Coordinates of C-alpha atoms in Angstrom, one line a residue:
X740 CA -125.2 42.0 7.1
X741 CA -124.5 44.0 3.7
X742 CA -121.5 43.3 2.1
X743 CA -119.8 47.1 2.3
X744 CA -116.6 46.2 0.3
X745 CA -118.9 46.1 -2.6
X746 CA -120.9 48.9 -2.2
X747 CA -120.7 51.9 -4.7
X748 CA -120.8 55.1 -2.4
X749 CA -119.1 56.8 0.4
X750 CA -120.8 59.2 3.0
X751 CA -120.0 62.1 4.8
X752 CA -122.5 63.2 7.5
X753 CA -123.2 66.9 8.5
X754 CA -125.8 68.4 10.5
X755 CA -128.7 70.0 8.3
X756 CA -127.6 73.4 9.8
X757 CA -124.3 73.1 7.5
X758 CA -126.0 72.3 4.3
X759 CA -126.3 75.9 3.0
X760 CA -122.8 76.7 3.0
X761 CA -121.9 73.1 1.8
X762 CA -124.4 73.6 -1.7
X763 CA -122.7 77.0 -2.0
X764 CA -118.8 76.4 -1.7
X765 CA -119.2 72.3 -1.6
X766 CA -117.4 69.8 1.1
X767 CA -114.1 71.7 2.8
X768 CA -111.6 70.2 5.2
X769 CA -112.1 71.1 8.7
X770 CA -108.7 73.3 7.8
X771 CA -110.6 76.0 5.7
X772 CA -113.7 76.1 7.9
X773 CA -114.6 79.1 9.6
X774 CA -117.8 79.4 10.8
X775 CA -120.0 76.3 11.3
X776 CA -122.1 74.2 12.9
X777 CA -119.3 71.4 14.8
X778 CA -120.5 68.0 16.0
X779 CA -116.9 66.4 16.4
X780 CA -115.8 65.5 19.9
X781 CA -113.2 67.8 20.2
X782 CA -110.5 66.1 21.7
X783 CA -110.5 64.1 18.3
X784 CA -110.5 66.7 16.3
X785 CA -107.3 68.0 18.0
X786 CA -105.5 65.1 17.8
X787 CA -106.9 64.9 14.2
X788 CA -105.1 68.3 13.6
X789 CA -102.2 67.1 14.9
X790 CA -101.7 64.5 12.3
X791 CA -102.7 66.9 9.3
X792 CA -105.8 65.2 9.1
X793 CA -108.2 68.5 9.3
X794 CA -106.2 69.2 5.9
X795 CA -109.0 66.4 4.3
X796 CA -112.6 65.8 3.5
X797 CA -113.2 62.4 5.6
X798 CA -115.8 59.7 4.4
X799 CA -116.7 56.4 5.4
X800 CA -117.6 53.2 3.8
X801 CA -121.1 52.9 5.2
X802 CA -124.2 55.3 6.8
X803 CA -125.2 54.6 10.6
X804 CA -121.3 53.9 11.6
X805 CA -120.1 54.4 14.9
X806 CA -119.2 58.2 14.4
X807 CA -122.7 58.5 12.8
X808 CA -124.1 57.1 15.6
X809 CA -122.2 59.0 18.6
X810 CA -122.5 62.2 16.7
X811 CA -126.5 61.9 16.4
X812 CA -126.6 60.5 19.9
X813 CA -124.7 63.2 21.6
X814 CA -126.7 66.5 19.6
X815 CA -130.2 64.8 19.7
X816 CA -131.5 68.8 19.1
X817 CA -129.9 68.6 15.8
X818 CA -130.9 67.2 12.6
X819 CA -128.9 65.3 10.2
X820 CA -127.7 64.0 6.0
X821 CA -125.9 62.3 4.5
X822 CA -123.5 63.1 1.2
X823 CA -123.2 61.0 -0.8
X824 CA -120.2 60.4 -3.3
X825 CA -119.4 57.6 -5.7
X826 CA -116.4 55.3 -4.6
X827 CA -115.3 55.8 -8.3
X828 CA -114.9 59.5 -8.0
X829 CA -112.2 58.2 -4.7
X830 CA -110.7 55.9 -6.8
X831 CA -110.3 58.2 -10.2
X832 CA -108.8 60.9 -7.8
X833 CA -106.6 58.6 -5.4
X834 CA -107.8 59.6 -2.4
X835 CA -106.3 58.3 1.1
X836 CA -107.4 55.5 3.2
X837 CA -107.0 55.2 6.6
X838 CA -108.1 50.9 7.1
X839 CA -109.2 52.1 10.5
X840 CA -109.6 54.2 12.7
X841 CA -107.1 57.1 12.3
X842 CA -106.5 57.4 16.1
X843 CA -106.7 53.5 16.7
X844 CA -103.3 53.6 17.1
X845 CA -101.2 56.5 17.6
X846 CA -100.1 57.4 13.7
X847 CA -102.7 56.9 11.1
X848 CA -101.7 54.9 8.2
X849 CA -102.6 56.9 5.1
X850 CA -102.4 54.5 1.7
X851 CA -103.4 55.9 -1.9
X852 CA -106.6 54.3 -2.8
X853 CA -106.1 51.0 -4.1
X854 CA -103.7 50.1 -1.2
X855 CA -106.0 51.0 1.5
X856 CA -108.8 49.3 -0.6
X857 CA -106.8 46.6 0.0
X858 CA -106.0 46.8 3.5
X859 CA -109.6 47.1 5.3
X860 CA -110.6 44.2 6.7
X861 CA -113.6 43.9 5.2
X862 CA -115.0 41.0 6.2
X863 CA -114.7 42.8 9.7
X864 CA -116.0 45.4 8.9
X865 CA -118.9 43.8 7.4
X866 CA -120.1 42.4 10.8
X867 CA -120.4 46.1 12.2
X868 CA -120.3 44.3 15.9
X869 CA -119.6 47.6 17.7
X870 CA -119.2 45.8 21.1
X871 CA -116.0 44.2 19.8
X872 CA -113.2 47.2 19.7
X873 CA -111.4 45.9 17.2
X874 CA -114.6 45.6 14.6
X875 CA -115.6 49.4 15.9
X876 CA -112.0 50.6 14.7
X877 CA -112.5 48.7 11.4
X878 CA -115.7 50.4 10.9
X879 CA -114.8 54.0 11.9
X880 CA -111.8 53.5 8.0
X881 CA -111.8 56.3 6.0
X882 CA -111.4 57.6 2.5
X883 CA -110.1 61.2 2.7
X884 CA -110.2 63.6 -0.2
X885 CA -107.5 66.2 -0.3
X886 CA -109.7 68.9 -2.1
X887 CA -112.6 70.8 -1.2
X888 CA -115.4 68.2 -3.1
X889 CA -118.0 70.4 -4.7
X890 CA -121.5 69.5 -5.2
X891 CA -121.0 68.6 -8.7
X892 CA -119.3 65.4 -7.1
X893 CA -122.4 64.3 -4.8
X894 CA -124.2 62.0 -5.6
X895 CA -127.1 62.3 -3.5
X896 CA -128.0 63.9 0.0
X897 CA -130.2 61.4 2.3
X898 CA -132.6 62.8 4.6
X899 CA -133.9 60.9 8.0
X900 CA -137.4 62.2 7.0
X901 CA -139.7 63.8 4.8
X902 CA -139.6 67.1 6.6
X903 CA -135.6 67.6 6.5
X904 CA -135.8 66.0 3.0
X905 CA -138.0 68.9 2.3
X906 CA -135.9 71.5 4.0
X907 CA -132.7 70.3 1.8
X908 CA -135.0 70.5 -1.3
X909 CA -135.8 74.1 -0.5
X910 CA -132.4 75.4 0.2
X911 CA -130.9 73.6 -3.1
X912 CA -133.7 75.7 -5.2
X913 CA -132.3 78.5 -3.0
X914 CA -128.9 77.9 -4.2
X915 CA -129.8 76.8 -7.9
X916 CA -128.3 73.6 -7.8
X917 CA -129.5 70.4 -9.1
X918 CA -129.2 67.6 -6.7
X919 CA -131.7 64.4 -5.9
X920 CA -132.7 64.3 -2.2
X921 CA -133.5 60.9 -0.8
X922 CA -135.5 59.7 2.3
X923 CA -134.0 56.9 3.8
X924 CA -134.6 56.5 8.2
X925 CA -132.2 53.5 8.0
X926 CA -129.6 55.4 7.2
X927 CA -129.4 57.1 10.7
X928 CA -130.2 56.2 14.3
X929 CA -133.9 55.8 15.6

């Protein structure tokens, strides 16, 4: 498996009916959304709120996680990308980190960057074994930006195909915006 503690990006998935609004006002926490196409189990997202938690952007460390994965499983209708970000932009900024999941345990633990950096269990999370609970939680760590994260930040959107590739390419000439667009099938669920 891929070593993820050394990888250089973050992600953000987002079904492709979102994109639009994201390449005209950029990433926003669930808090300032009003109108939008929402693949969260809701029950999470509650308990999310609860814990101030829809006040950030949430990433994770790798594509195809277990969110990734429930999420495309459970709106098979839908399509999907990927945002990319640079883990350097998280670190310059010192965004949170939750080392696991942020429900795994009542409370999440938010650290500043480096201390969360610091705290994932990497090796773990490396194995991506989502049979075993406690590697599942590992996997689902995030890195949460407290600001809106405009498309000047992203470093890339990944596509599952040539055909929503193609439909992200047409909307960011829509929106005047200059932005790469990547295929990439391994990056989301078959």
């Amino acid at each position: 498996m891929a070593d993820i503690k050394n990888q250089k990006l973050l992600y953000h998935l987002t079904s492709l009916v979102n994109i639009s609004s994201i390449l005209q006002r950029g990433l926003l926490p669930r808090a300032q959304l009003e109108s939008f196409a929402d693949v969260a189990n809701p029950e999470i997202i509650q308990n999310r709120s609860e814990y101030g938690l829809d006040s950030f952007v949430p990433f994770h460390w790798f594509a195809n996680n277990p969110f990734d994965g429930r999420v495309q499983r459970d709106h098979p209708d839908q399509s999907f990308v990927l945002i990319a970000v640079r883990r350097i932009l998280a670190q310059a900024e010192n965004w949170a980190v939750v080392p696991r999941h942020p429900l795994a345990s009542g409370a999440p633990e938010l650290m500043n960057y480096q201390q969360g950096v610091a705290a994932i269990d990497w090796d773990t999370m490396s194995r991506r074994d989502y049979h075993d609970a406690e590697c599942k939680s590992i996997c689902m760590a995030e890195c949460l930006s407290p600001r809106v994260v405009s498309v000047s930040d992203f470093f890339r959107i990944y596509a599952p195909t040539d055909e929503v590739a193609e439909r992200v390419r047409t909307i960011i000439k829509r929106v005047s915006v200059q932005l790469e667009v990547d295929v990439n099938p391994g990056m989301f669920i078959r």
